[in-house]
Amino acid sequence: IPTPEMPPFVNLLHRAELGYPLYGPNGIPLGATFIPALLPKEPIGYSSLLPLVSAKELADFFKLESEGAVRHPDVVLTFTKLLQRPFIAQLIVRLRHYSVTDGVWRNGAVVSSGVDFGNKSTCIFFVEGNTMTVLSSGSTNCAQSIFFNELPKLVTEKF
């Protein structure tokens, strides 16, 4: 949705789902845009500890199995073409309402659901070349379902 106070290029980023406007705690626009394609290649704090992004290391880093959470089977999707930065950015933009603070990077994100209701569910997705890996845990698979509902919609609508 274009906002009149934003420059035309920024409105174009919003309409193309390559970024989204940021708001303060009271819902007031901050006059800034979050652009996933400009994020670092690894999650914040990750590169200082580990050399490569991997399923096991991400699961440990984000404590996917903490507090007795049930780990769900990993899902690895292989696409025929290299997954481009706009595709990943658009997926991150679409999942922004479920993203975890400091859990978004250029090639992936942590999605969470049910935190307030005692049935917390977490899903981590990340992309390497033409492969997307999806990790999840929790008392339900709600976060994973949110992810897998959004992924085919994005492919159908944009690609």
Coordinates of C-alpha atoms in Angstrom, one line a residue:
I1 CA 0.0 0.0 0.0
P2 CA 1.7 3.2 -1.1
T3 CA 2.2 5.8 1.6
P4 CA 2.2 9.5 0.4
E5 CA 5.1 10.5 2.7
M6 CA 7.4 7.9 1.3
P7 CA 9.5 8.5 -1.9
P8 CA 8.2 6.7 -5.0
F9 CA 11.1 4.2 -5.0
V10 CA 10.3 3.1 -1.5
N11 CA 6.6 2.8 -2.4
L12 CA 7.7 0.6 -5.3
L13 CA 9.6 -1.6 -2.9
H14 CA 6.5 -2.0 -0.7
R15 CA 4.2 -2.8 -3.7
A16 CA 6.7 -5.4 -5.0
E17 CA 6.9 -7.0 -1.6
L18 CA 10.7 -6.4 -1.5
G19 CA 10.4 -4.4 1.7
Y20 CA 7.9 -3.1 4.3
P21 CA 7.4 0.0 6.4
L22 CA 8.4 -0.1 10.0
Y23 CA 6.2 1.1 12.8
G24 CA 6.9 2.0 16.4
P25 CA 5.3 0.3 19.4
N26 CA 2.3 2.6 19.3
G27 CA 1.7 1.8 15.6
I28 CA 3.1 5.1 14.4
P29 CA 5.2 4.9 11.2
L30 CA 8.9 5.3 11.8
G31 CA 9.6 6.6 8.2
A32 CA 11.9 3.6 7.6
T33 CA 11.7 0.5 5.4
F34 CA 12.9 -3.0 6.2
I35 CA 14.6 -4.5 3.1
P36 CA 15.4 -8.2 3.6
A37 CA 17.7 -8.4 0.6
L38 CA 20.1 -5.9 2.3
L39 CA 20.4 -8.0 5.5
P40 CA 23.6 -9.9 6.3
K41 CA 24.1 -13.5 4.9
E42 CA 23.9 -15.0 8.4
P43 CA 21.6 -14.3 11.4
I44 CA 22.8 -11.6 13.8
G45 CA 25.5 -13.1 16.1
Y46 CA 25.8 -16.3 14.1
S47 CA 28.9 -15.7 12.0
S48 CA 31.0 -14.9 15.1
L49 CA 30.3 -18.4 16.4
L50 CA 30.0 -20.6 13.4
P51 CA 31.6 -20.6 10.0
L52 CA 28.7 -21.9 7.8
V53 CA 24.9 -21.8 8.0
S54 CA 23.7 -25.4 8.4
A55 CA 20.5 -27.1 9.6
K56 CA 22.1 -28.5 12.8
E57 CA 23.9 -25.2 13.7
L58 CA 20.8 -23.1 13.1
A59 CA 18.7 -25.4 15.2
D60 CA 21.2 -25.1 18.0
F61 CA 21.7 -21.4 17.6
F62 CA 18.0 -20.6 17.8
K63 CA 17.4 -23.3 20.5
L64 CA 14.8 -25.1 18.3
E65 CA 14.7 -28.0 20.9
S66 CA 14.6 -25.9 24.0
E67 CA 12.1 -26.2 26.8
G68 CA 11.2 -29.7 25.8
A69 CA 9.9 -28.7 22.4
V70 CA 9.1 -31.6 20.1
R71 CA 11.3 -31.5 17.0
H72 CA 9.4 -32.1 13.7
P73 CA 11.0 -33.8 10.7
D74 CA 13.2 -31.5 8.6
V75 CA 11.9 -30.7 5.1
V76 CA 14.3 -30.1 2.2
L77 CA 12.9 -28.6 -1.0
T78 CA 15.0 -28.6 -4.1
F79 CA 14.0 -26.3 -6.9
T80 CA 15.1 -26.6 -10.6
K81 CA 16.4 -23.1 -10.6
L82 CA 18.6 -21.1 -8.2
L83 CA 16.4 -19.2 -5.7
Q84 CA 17.0 -15.5 -6.3
R85 CA 17.1 -12.8 -3.7
P86 CA 13.8 -11.2 -4.7
F87 CA 12.0 -14.5 -4.1
I88 CA 13.5 -15.0 -0.6
A89 CA 12.9 -11.3 0.2
Q90 CA 9.2 -11.6 -0.8
L91 CA 8.8 -14.7 1.3
I92 CA 10.3 -12.9 4.3
V93 CA 8.0 -9.9 3.7
R94 CA 5.0 -12.1 3.6
L95 CA 5.9 -13.8 6.8
R96 CA 6.9 -10.6 8.7
H97 CA 4.0 -10.8 11.2
Y98 CA 5.4 -14.1 12.5
S99 CA 9.1 -13.4 12.3
V100 CA 11.2 -13.5 15.4
T101 CA 13.3 -10.4 16.4
D102 CA 16.9 -10.9 15.3
G103 CA 15.7 -14.0 13.5
V104 CA 15.7 -12.7 9.9
W105 CA 18.7 -12.7 7.6
R106 CA 19.2 -12.4 3.8
N107 CA 18.6 -16.1 3.1
G108 CA 16.2 -17.2 5.8
A109 CA 14.1 -16.4 8.9
V110 CA 12.7 -17.8 12.1
V111 CA 8.9 -17.9 12.2
S112 CA 7.0 -18.3 15.5
S113 CA 3.4 -18.9 16.4
G114 CA 1.3 -19.4 19.6
V115 CA 3.8 -17.8 22.0
D116 CA 1.0 -16.3 24.0
F117 CA -1.2 -19.3 24.2
G118 CA 1.2 -21.9 25.6
N119 CA 1.4 -23.9 22.4
K120 CA 4.5 -22.3 20.9
S121 CA 5.6 -23.5 17.5
T122 CA 8.8 -22.4 15.7
C123 CA 9.9 -22.8 12.1
I124 CA 13.2 -21.9 10.6
F125 CA 13.7 -21.7 6.8
F126 CA 16.9 -21.0 5.0
V127 CA 18.1 -21.1 1.4
E128 CA 21.3 -22.3 -0.1
G129 CA 21.4 -22.1 -3.9
N130 CA 18.4 -24.0 -5.2
T131 CA 17.7 -25.7 -1.9
M132 CA 15.4 -24.6 0.8
T133 CA 15.6 -26.3 4.2
V134 CA 12.7 -26.0 6.7
L135 CA 13.2 -27.0 10.4
S136 CA 10.5 -26.8 13.0
S137 CA 9.5 -27.7 16.5
G138 CA 6.8 -27.2 19.1
S139 CA 3.7 -28.6 20.6
T140 CA 2.0 -28.0 17.3
N141 CA 3.1 -27.5 13.7
C142 CA 1.4 -24.1 13.4
A143 CA 4.5 -22.1 12.4
Q144 CA 5.4 -24.7 9.8
S145 CA 1.9 -24.6 8.5
I146 CA 2.0 -20.8 8.2
F147 CA 5.2 -21.1 6.2
F148 CA 3.9 -23.9 3.9
N149 CA 0.7 -22.0 3.3
E150 CA 2.6 -18.9 2.2
L151 CA 5.3 -20.5 0.1
P152 CA 3.0 -21.9 -2.7
K153 CA 0.9 -18.7 -2.7
L154 CA 4.1 -16.7 -3.4
V155 CA 5.2 -19.2 -6.2
T156 CA 1.7 -19.1 -7.8
E157 CA 1.3 -15.3 -7.6
K158 CA 4.8 -14.0 -8.4
F159 CA 6.7 -16.8 -10.2

